[in-house]
Amino acid sequence: MTAHETEPITVISQLSRPHDAAEAVRHDLASCWTAVVNAGGAVVPMDCPLPPVTEAALRPAVDRISRGLSPDNSRLLLATVDGALAGWLLLRRESHPLAAHCGVVNHVQTHVRFRGTGVGAAMMRSAQGVARDEMGLERLQLAVRSGLGLEEFYRKAGWKEVGRWPGALRVAPGDDRDEILMSLAL
């Protein structure tokens, strides 16, 4: 980057009601998710085939997430750079009364065009604030696939590894990965 160039500014917004997720937003979410999955990252929904995937295959999951939005229980955080969707994540409250003080972060993804620009870190900082200050949560949890270096990204953001399910994720025949369980006190 030269002295005249500036770092792109990441803007974080959130959606908290189903009607907030307009058709154009759902299209952008599916497009981003498709690019991330096909590049080897992100969670593949249960009702979706393994990669390579299409936007059409991911659209039911995007629609399901959008329908489930609610200010108290489920929010989408969107990161944009110069008006383009650069990443997104789902922040949701645990539904069981014994765990309702905890939240889960799912589907954290930065579009491949924006990796390494701070988009993921900005989303995670925002998610912590929204969870604590707006949703009243006291702890967050997430699960990541080993072998991608994701645990180090989350450690830098203050998350702690609290356990593993060895070999729980079969990426391909002969390629089993641990599912790493992480937690963050708010």
Coordinates of N, CA and C in Angstrom, one line a residue:
M1 N 0.8 -1.2 0.0 CA 0.0 0.0 0.0 C 0.9 1.2 0.0
T2 N 0.6 2.2 -0.9 CA 1.4 3.4 -0.9 C 0.9 4.4 0.1
A3 N 1.7 5.5 0.2 CA 1.3 6.6 1.2 C 0.0 7.2 0.8
H4 N -0.4 7.2 -0.5 CA -1.6 7.8 -0.9 C -2.9 6.9 -0.8
E5 N -2.6 5.6 -0.7 CA -3.7 4.7 -0.5 C -4.1 4.5 0.9
T6 N -5.4 4.2 1.2 CA -5.8 4.1 2.5 C -6.4 2.7 2.7
E7 N -6.4 2.2 3.9 CA -7.0 0.9 4.2 C -8.5 1.0 4.0
P8 N -9.1 0.0 3.4 CA -10.6 0.1 3.2 C -11.3 0.1 4.5
I9 N -12.4 0.9 4.6 CA -13.1 1.0 5.9 C -14.2 -0.1 5.9
T10 N -14.2 -0.9 6.9 CA -15.3 -1.9 7.1 C -16.4 -1.3 7.9
V11 N -17.6 -1.4 7.4 CA -18.8 -0.9 8.1 C -19.6 -2.2 8.5
I12 N -19.9 -2.2 9.8 CA -20.7 -3.3 10.3 C -22.1 -2.9 10.6
S13 N -23.1 -3.6 10.0 CA -24.5 -3.3 10.3 C -25.1 -4.6 10.8
Q14 N -26.4 -4.6 11.2 CA -27.0 -5.8 11.7 C -28.4 -5.8 11.3
L15 N -28.9 -7.1 11.1 CA -30.3 -7.3 10.8 C -30.9 -8.1 12.0
S16 N -32.1 -7.7 12.4 CA -32.6 -8.4 13.6 C -34.1 -8.8 13.4
R17 N -34.6 -8.6 12.2 CA -36.0 -9.0 11.9 C -36.0 -9.6 10.5
P18 N -36.9 -10.6 10.3 CA -37.0 -11.2 9.0 C -37.1 -10.2 7.8
H19 N -37.9 -9.2 8.0 CA -38.1 -8.2 6.9 C -36.9 -7.4 6.6
D20 N -35.9 -7.4 7.5 CA -34.7 -6.6 7.3 C -33.8 -7.3 6.2
A21 N -34.0 -8.6 6.0 CA -33.2 -9.4 5.1 C -34.0 -9.4 3.7
A22 N -33.9 -8.3 3.0 CA -34.5 -8.1 1.7 C -33.9 -9.1 0.7
E23 N -34.5 -9.2 -0.4 CA -34.1 -10.2 -1.4 C -32.6 -9.9 -1.8
A24 N -32.3 -8.7 -2.0 CA -30.9 -8.3 -2.4 C -29.9 -8.8 -1.4
V25 N -30.2 -8.6 -0.1 CA -29.3 -9.0 1.0 C -29.2 -10.5 1.0
R26 N -30.3 -11.2 0.9 CA -30.3 -12.7 0.9 C -29.4 -13.2 -0.3
H27 N -29.6 -12.5 -1.5 CA -28.7 -12.9 -2.6 C -27.3 -12.7 -2.3
D28 N -26.9 -11.6 -1.7 CA -25.5 -11.3 -1.4 C -25.0 -12.3 -0.4
L29 N -25.8 -12.7 0.6 CA -25.4 -13.7 1.6 C -25.1 -15.0 1.0
A30 N -26.0 -15.4 0.1 CA -25.8 -16.7 -0.6 C -24.6 -16.7 -1.5
S31 N -24.4 -15.6 -2.2 CA -23.2 -15.4 -3.1 C -21.9 -15.5 -2.3
C32 N -21.8 -14.8 -1.2 CA -20.6 -14.8 -0.3 C -20.4 -16.2 0.2
W33 N -21.5 -16.8 0.7 CA -21.3 -18.2 1.3 C -20.8 -19.1 0.3
T34 N -21.3 -19.0 -0.9 CA -20.9 -19.9 -2.0 C -19.4 -19.8 -2.3
A35 N -19.0 -18.5 -2.4 CA -17.5 -18.3 -2.7 C -16.7 -18.8 -1.5
V36 N -17.1 -18.6 -0.3 CA -16.3 -19.1 0.9 C -16.3 -20.6 0.9
V37 N -17.4 -21.2 0.8 CA -17.4 -22.7 0.8 C -16.6 -23.3 -0.3
N38 N -16.7 -22.8 -1.5 CA -16.0 -23.3 -2.6 C -14.5 -23.0 -2.5
A39 N -14.1 -22.1 -1.7 CA -12.7 -21.8 -1.4 C -12.1 -22.6 -0.3
G40 N -13.0 -23.5 0.3 CA -12.5 -24.4 1.3 C -12.9 -24.0 2.7
G41 N -13.7 -23.0 2.9 CA -14.0 -22.6 4.2 C -15.5 -22.6 4.5
A42 N -15.9 -22.1 5.7 CA -17.3 -22.0 6.1 C -18.0 -23.3 6.3
V43 N -19.0 -23.1 7.1 CA -19.9 -24.3 7.4 C -20.8 -24.6 6.2
V44 N -20.9 -25.9 6.0 CA -21.8 -26.4 4.9 C -23.1 -26.8 5.7
P45 N -24.2 -26.2 5.3 CA -25.5 -26.5 6.0 C -25.8 -28.0 5.8
M46 N -26.6 -28.6 6.8 CA -27.0 -30.0 6.7 C -27.7 -30.3 5.4
D47 N -28.5 -29.4 4.9 CA -29.3 -29.8 3.8 C -28.7 -29.4 2.4
C48 N -27.4 -29.2 2.5 CA -26.6 -28.7 1.3 C -25.6 -29.8 0.9
P49 N -25.4 -30.0 -0.4 CA -24.3 -31.0 -0.7 C -23.0 -30.5 -0.4
L50 N -22.0 -31.4 -0.3 CA -20.6 -31.0 -0.1 C -20.1 -30.2 -1.3
P51 N -19.0 -29.4 -1.1 CA -18.5 -28.6 -2.2 C -18.1 -29.4 -3.4
P52 N -18.1 -28.8 -4.5 CA -18.5 -27.4 -4.8 C -20.0 -27.2 -4.7
V53 N -20.4 -26.0 -4.2 CA -21.8 -25.7 -4.0 C -22.2 -24.6 -5.0
T54 N -23.6 -24.4 -5.1 CA -24.1 -23.3 -5.9 C -24.9 -22.4 -4.9
E55 N -25.1 -21.2 -5.4 CA -26.0 -20.3 -4.6 C -27.4 -20.9 -4.4
A56 N -27.9 -21.6 -5.4 CA -29.2 -22.2 -5.3 C -29.2 -23.2 -4.1
A57 N -28.1 -24.0 -4.0 CA -28.1 -25.0 -2.9 C -28.0 -24.3 -1.5
L58 N -27.4 -23.2 -1.4 CA -27.3 -22.5 -0.1 C -28.5 -21.6 0.2
R59 N -29.3 -21.3 -0.8 CA -30.4 -20.3 -0.6 C -31.4 -20.8 0.5
P60 N -31.8 -22.1 0.6 CA -32.7 -22.5 1.7 C -32.1 -22.2 3.0
A61 N -30.8 -22.4 3.2 CA -30.2 -22.1 4.5 C -30.2 -20.6 4.8
V62 N -29.9 -19.8 3.8 CA -30.0 -18.3 4.0 C -31.4 -17.9 4.3
D63 N -32.4 -18.4 3.6 CA -33.8 -18.1 3.9 C -34.2 -18.5 5.3
R64 N -33.8 -19.7 5.7 CA -34.1 -20.2 7.1 C -33.5 -19.3 8.2
I65 N -32.2 -18.9 8.0 CA -31.6 -17.9 8.9 C -32.3 -16.6 8.9
S66 N -32.7 -16.1 7.8 CA -33.4 -14.8 7.7 C -34.8 -14.9 8.4
R67 N -35.5 -16.0 8.2 CA -36.8 -16.1 8.8 C -36.7 -16.2 10.4
G68 N -35.6 -16.7 10.9 CA -35.4 -16.8 12.3 C -34.9 -15.6 13.0
L69 N -34.6 -14.5 12.3 CA -34.1 -13.3 13.0 C -35.1 -12.8 14.0
S70 N -34.5 -12.3 15.1 CA -35.3 -11.7 16.2 C -34.4 -10.9 17.0
P71 N -34.8 -9.6 17.4 CA -33.9 -8.8 18.2 C -33.3 -9.4 19.5
D72 N -34.1 -10.2 20.2 CA -33.7 -10.9 21.4 C -32.9 -12.1 21.2
N73 N -33.1 -12.8 20.1 CA -32.5 -14.2 19.9 C -31.6 -14.5 18.8
S74 N -31.7 -13.7 17.7 CA -30.9 -14.0 16.5 C -30.7 -12.8 15.6
R75 N -29.4 -12.5 15.4 CA -29.1 -11.4 14.6 C -28.0 -11.7 13.6
L76 N -28.1 -11.1 12.4 CA -27.1 -11.2 11.4 C -26.2 -9.9 11.4
L77 N -24.9 -10.1 11.5 CA -24.0 -9.0 11.4 C -23.4 -9.0 10.0
L78 N -23.5 -7.9 9.3 CA -23.0 -7.8 7.9 C -21.8 -6.8 7.9
A79 N -20.7 -7.2 7.2 CA -19.6 -6.3 7.0 C -19.6 -5.9 5.6
T80 N -19.5 -4.6 5.3 CA -19.4 -4.1 4.0 C -18.2 -3.2 3.8
V81 N -17.6 -3.3 2.6 CA -16.5 -2.4 2.3 C -16.9 -1.7 0.9
D82 N -16.9 -0.4 1.0 CA -17.4 0.3 -0.2 C -18.7 -0.2 -0.8
G83 N -19.6 -0.5 0.1 CA -21.0 -1.0 -0.3 C -21.1 -2.4 -0.7
A84 N -20.0 -3.1 -0.8 CA -20.0 -4.6 -1.1 C -20.0 -5.4 0.1
L85 N -20.8 -6.5 0.1 CA -20.7 -7.4 1.2 C -19.4 -8.1 1.3
A86 N -18.7 -7.9 2.4 CA -17.3 -8.4 2.6 C -17.3 -9.6 3.6
G87 N -18.4 -9.8 4.3 CA -18.5 -10.9 5.3 C -19.7 -10.8 6.1
W88 N -20.0 -11.9 6.8 CA -21.2 -11.9 7.7 C -21.1 -13.0 8.7
L89 N -21.9 -12.9 9.7 CA -22.0 -13.9 10.8 C -23.3 -13.9 11.4
L90 N -23.7 -15.0 12.0 CA -24.9 -15.2 12.7 C -24.6 -15.2 14.2
L91 N -25.3 -14.4 15.0 CA -25.2 -14.3 16.4 C -26.6 -14.7 17.0
R92 N -26.6 -15.8 17.8 CA -27.9 -16.2 18.3 C -27.8 -16.6 19.8
R93 N -28.9 -16.4 20.5 CA -29.0 -16.8 21.9 C -29.3 -18.3 22.0
E94 N -28.7 -19.0 23.0 CA -29.0 -20.4 23.2 C -30.5 -20.4 23.6
S95 N -31.2 -21.4 23.1 CA -32.7 -21.4 23.3 C -33.1 -22.1 24.6
H96 N -32.2 -23.0 25.2 CA -32.6 -23.7 26.4 C -32.5 -22.7 27.6
P97 N -33.4 -22.7 28.5 CA -33.4 -21.7 29.6 C -32.1 -21.8 30.5
L98 N -31.6 -23.0 30.6 CA -30.3 -23.1 31.4 C -29.1 -22.4 30.7
A99 N -29.2 -22.2 29.4 CA -28.1 -21.6 28.7 C -28.4 -20.3 28.0
A100 N -29.6 -19.7 28.4 CA -30.0 -18.5 27.7 C -29.1 -17.3 27.9
H101 N -28.2 -17.4 28.9 CA -27.2 -16.3 29.1 C -26.1 -16.4 28.1
C102 N -26.0 -17.4 27.4 CA -25.0 -17.7 26.4 C -25.4 -17.5 25.0
G103 N -24.5 -17.1 24.1 CA -24.8 -17.0 22.7 C -23.9 -17.9 21.9
V104 N -24.3 -18.1 20.7 CA -23.5 -18.9 19.7 C -23.2 -18.0 18.5
V105 N -22.0 -18.1 18.1 CA -21.6 -17.4 16.8 C -21.4 -18.5 15.8
N106 N -22.2 -18.3 14.7 CA -22.2 -19.3 13.6 C -21.9 -18.6 12.2
H107 N -21.4 -19.4 11.3 CA -21.3 -19.0 9.9 C -20.4 -17.8 9.7
V108 N -19.3 -17.6 10.6 CA -18.4 -16.5 10.4 C -17.7 -16.7 9.1
Q109 N -17.8 -15.7 8.2 CA -17.2 -15.8 6.9 C -16.8 -14.4 6.3
T110 N -15.6 -14.4 5.8 CA -15.2 -13.2 5.1 C -15.1 -13.6 3.6
H111 N -15.7 -12.8 2.7 CA -15.6 -13.1 1.3 C -14.1 -13.2 0.9
V112 N -13.8 -14.1 0.0 CA -12.4 -14.4 -0.4 C -11.7 -13.1 -0.9
R113 N -12.5 -12.2 -1.5 CA -11.9 -11.0 -2.0 C -11.4 -10.1 -0.9
F114 N -11.9 -10.3 0.3 CA -11.6 -9.3 1.4 C -10.8 -10.0 2.6
R115 N -10.3 -11.2 2.3 CA -9.5 -11.8 3.4 C -8.2 -11.1 3.6
G116 N -7.8 -11.0 4.9 CA -6.6 -10.4 5.2 C -6.7 -8.9 5.3
T117 N -7.9 -8.3 5.3 CA -8.1 -6.9 5.3 C -8.7 -6.4 6.7
G118 N -8.9 -7.3 7.6 CA -9.4 -6.9 8.9 C -10.9 -7.1 9.1
V119 N -11.6 -7.5 8.0 CA -13.0 -7.7 8.0 C -13.4 -8.6 9.1
G120 N -12.8 -9.8 9.2 CA -13.2 -10.8 10.2 C -13.0 -10.3 11.6
A121 N -11.9 -9.6 11.9 CA -11.6 -9.1 13.2 C -12.7 -8.0 13.5
A122 N -13.0 -7.2 12.6 CA -14.1 -6.1 12.8 C -15.4 -6.8 13.2
M123 N -15.8 -7.9 12.4 CA -17.0 -8.5 12.7 C -17.0 -9.1 14.1
M124 N -15.9 -9.7 14.5 CA -15.8 -10.4 15.8 C -15.9 -9.3 17.0
R125 N -15.3 -8.2 16.8 CA -15.4 -7.1 17.8 C -16.8 -6.6 17.9
S126 N -17.4 -6.4 16.8 CA -18.8 -6.0 16.8 C -19.7 -7.0 17.4
A127 N -19.5 -8.3 17.1 CA -20.4 -9.4 17.7 C -20.3 -9.4 19.2
Q128 N -19.1 -9.2 19.7 CA -19.0 -9.1 21.2 C -19.8 -8.0 21.8
G129 N -19.7 -6.8 21.2 CA -20.5 -5.7 21.7 C -22.0 -5.9 21.6
V130 N -22.4 -6.3 20.4 CA -23.9 -6.6 20.2 C -24.4 -7.6 21.2
A131 N -23.6 -8.7 21.4 CA -24.0 -9.8 22.3 C -24.1 -9.3 23.7
R132 N -23.1 -8.5 24.2 CA -23.1 -8.1 25.6 C -24.1 -6.9 25.8
D133 N -23.9 -5.9 25.0 CA -24.6 -4.6 25.2 C -26.1 -4.6 24.7
E134 N -26.4 -5.3 23.7 CA -27.7 -5.3 23.1 C -28.6 -6.5 23.4
M135 N -27.9 -7.7 23.5 CA -28.6 -8.9 23.7 C -28.5 -9.4 25.2
G136 N -27.7 -8.7 26.0 CA -27.5 -9.1 27.4 C -26.9 -10.4 27.6
L137 N -26.1 -10.9 26.7 CA -25.4 -12.2 26.8 C -24.1 -12.1 27.7
E138 N -23.7 -13.1 28.3 CA -22.6 -13.1 29.2 C -21.4 -13.9 28.7
R139 N -21.7 -14.8 27.7 CA -20.7 -15.7 27.2 C -21.0 -16.0 25.7
L140 N -20.0 -16.2 24.9 CA -20.2 -16.7 23.5 C -19.5 -18.0 23.3
Q141 N -20.0 -18.8 22.4 CA -19.3 -20.0 22.1 C -19.3 -20.2 20.6
L142 N -18.4 -21.0 20.1 CA -18.4 -21.3 18.6 C -17.6 -22.6 18.5
A143 N -17.7 -23.2 17.3 CA -17.0 -24.4 16.9 C -16.3 -24.1 15.6
V144 N -15.0 -24.5 15.5 CA -14.3 -24.3 14.3 C -13.7 -25.6 13.8
R145 N -13.4 -25.7 12.5 CA -12.8 -26.9 12.0 C -11.2 -26.8 12.1
S146 N -10.6 -27.8 12.6 CA -9.1 -27.8 12.7 C -8.5 -27.8 11.3
G147 N -7.2 -27.5 11.2 CA -6.5 -27.6 9.9 C -6.6 -26.4 9.1
L148 N -7.2 -25.3 9.5 CA -7.3 -24.1 8.7 C -6.7 -22.9 9.4
G149 N -6.2 -23.1 10.6 CA -5.6 -22.0 11.4 C -6.6 -21.1 12.0
L150 N -7.9 -21.5 12.0 CA -8.9 -20.6 12.5 C -8.8 -20.4 14.0
E151 N -8.4 -21.4 14.7 CA -8.3 -21.3 16.2 C -7.3 -20.2 16.6
E152 N -6.3 -19.9 15.8 CA -5.3 -18.8 16.1 C -6.0 -17.5 15.9
F153 N -6.8 -17.3 14.9 CA -7.6 -16.1 14.6 C -8.5 -15.8 15.8
Y154 N -9.2 -16.8 16.3 CA -10.1 -16.6 17.5 C -9.3 -16.3 18.8
R155 N -8.2 -17.0 18.9 CA -7.3 -16.8 20.1 C -6.9 -15.3 20.2
K156 N -6.5 -14.8 19.1 CA -6.1 -13.4 19.0 C -7.2 -12.4 19.4
A157 N -8.5 -12.9 19.2 CA -9.6 -12.1 19.5 C -10.1 -12.3 21.0
G158 N -9.3 -13.1 21.7 CA -9.7 -13.4 23.1 C -10.4 -14.7 23.4
W159 N -10.7 -15.5 22.4 CA -11.4 -16.7 22.7 C -10.4 -17.8 23.2
K160 N -11.0 -18.7 24.0 CA -10.2 -19.8 24.6 C -10.8 -21.1 24.1
E161 N -9.8 -22.0 23.8 CA -10.2 -23.4 23.4 C -10.7 -24.1 24.7
V162 N -11.9 -24.7 24.6 CA -12.4 -25.4 25.8 C -12.6 -26.9 25.6
G163 N -12.3 -27.4 24.4 CA -12.5 -28.8 24.1 C -12.4 -29.1 22.6
R164 N -12.4 -30.4 22.3 CA -12.3 -30.8 20.9 C -13.1 -32.1 20.8
W165 N -13.7 -32.3 19.6 CA -14.3 -33.5 19.2 C -13.3 -34.1 18.1
P166 N -12.4 -35.0 18.5 CA -11.4 -35.5 17.6 C -12.1 -36.2 16.4
G167 N -11.6 -35.8 15.2 CA -12.0 -36.5 14.0 C -13.5 -36.4 13.7
A168 N -14.2 -35.4 14.2 CA -15.6 -35.3 14.1 C -16.1 -34.8 12.7
L169 N -15.2 -34.1 12.0 CA -15.6 -33.6 10.7 C -14.9 -34.3 9.6
R170 N -15.6 -34.9 8.7 CA -15.0 -35.6 7.6 C -15.1 -34.7 6.3
V171 N -14.0 -34.0 6.0 CA -14.0 -33.1 4.9 C -14.0 -33.9 3.6
A172 N -13.3 -35.0 3.6 CA -13.2 -35.9 2.4 C -12.7 -37.2 2.9
P173 N -12.9 -38.3 2.1 CA -12.4 -39.6 2.5 C -10.9 -39.5 2.9
G174 N -10.7 -40.0 4.1 CA -9.3 -40.0 4.7 C -8.9 -38.6 5.2
D175 N -9.8 -37.6 5.3 CA -9.4 -36.3 5.8 C -10.4 -35.9 6.9
D176 N -10.2 -36.5 8.1 CA -11.1 -36.2 9.2 C -10.4 -35.1 10.0
R177 N -11.2 -34.1 10.5 CA -10.7 -33.0 11.2 C -11.3 -32.9 12.6
D178 N -10.6 -32.3 13.5 CA -11.2 -32.1 14.8 C -12.2 -30.9 14.7
E179 N -13.2 -31.0 15.5 CA -14.1 -29.8 15.8 C -13.6 -29.2 17.1
I180 N -13.2 -27.9 17.0 CA -12.6 -27.2 18.1 C -13.7 -26.4 18.7
L181 N -13.9 -26.5 20.0 CA -14.9 -25.8 20.8 C -14.2 -24.6 21.5
M182 N -14.8 -23.4 21.3 CA -14.2 -22.2 21.8 C -15.2 -21.4 22.6
S183 N -14.7 -20.6 23.6 CA -15.6 -19.8 24.4 C -15.0 -18.5 24.7
L184 N -15.8 -17.5 24.9 CA -15.4 -16.1 25.2 C -16.3 -15.5 26.3
A185 N -15.8 -15.2 27.4 CA -16.6 -14.5 28.5 C -16.7 -13.1 28.1
L186 N -17.9 -12.5 28.2 CA -18.2 -11.1 27.9 C -18.1 -10.3 29.1

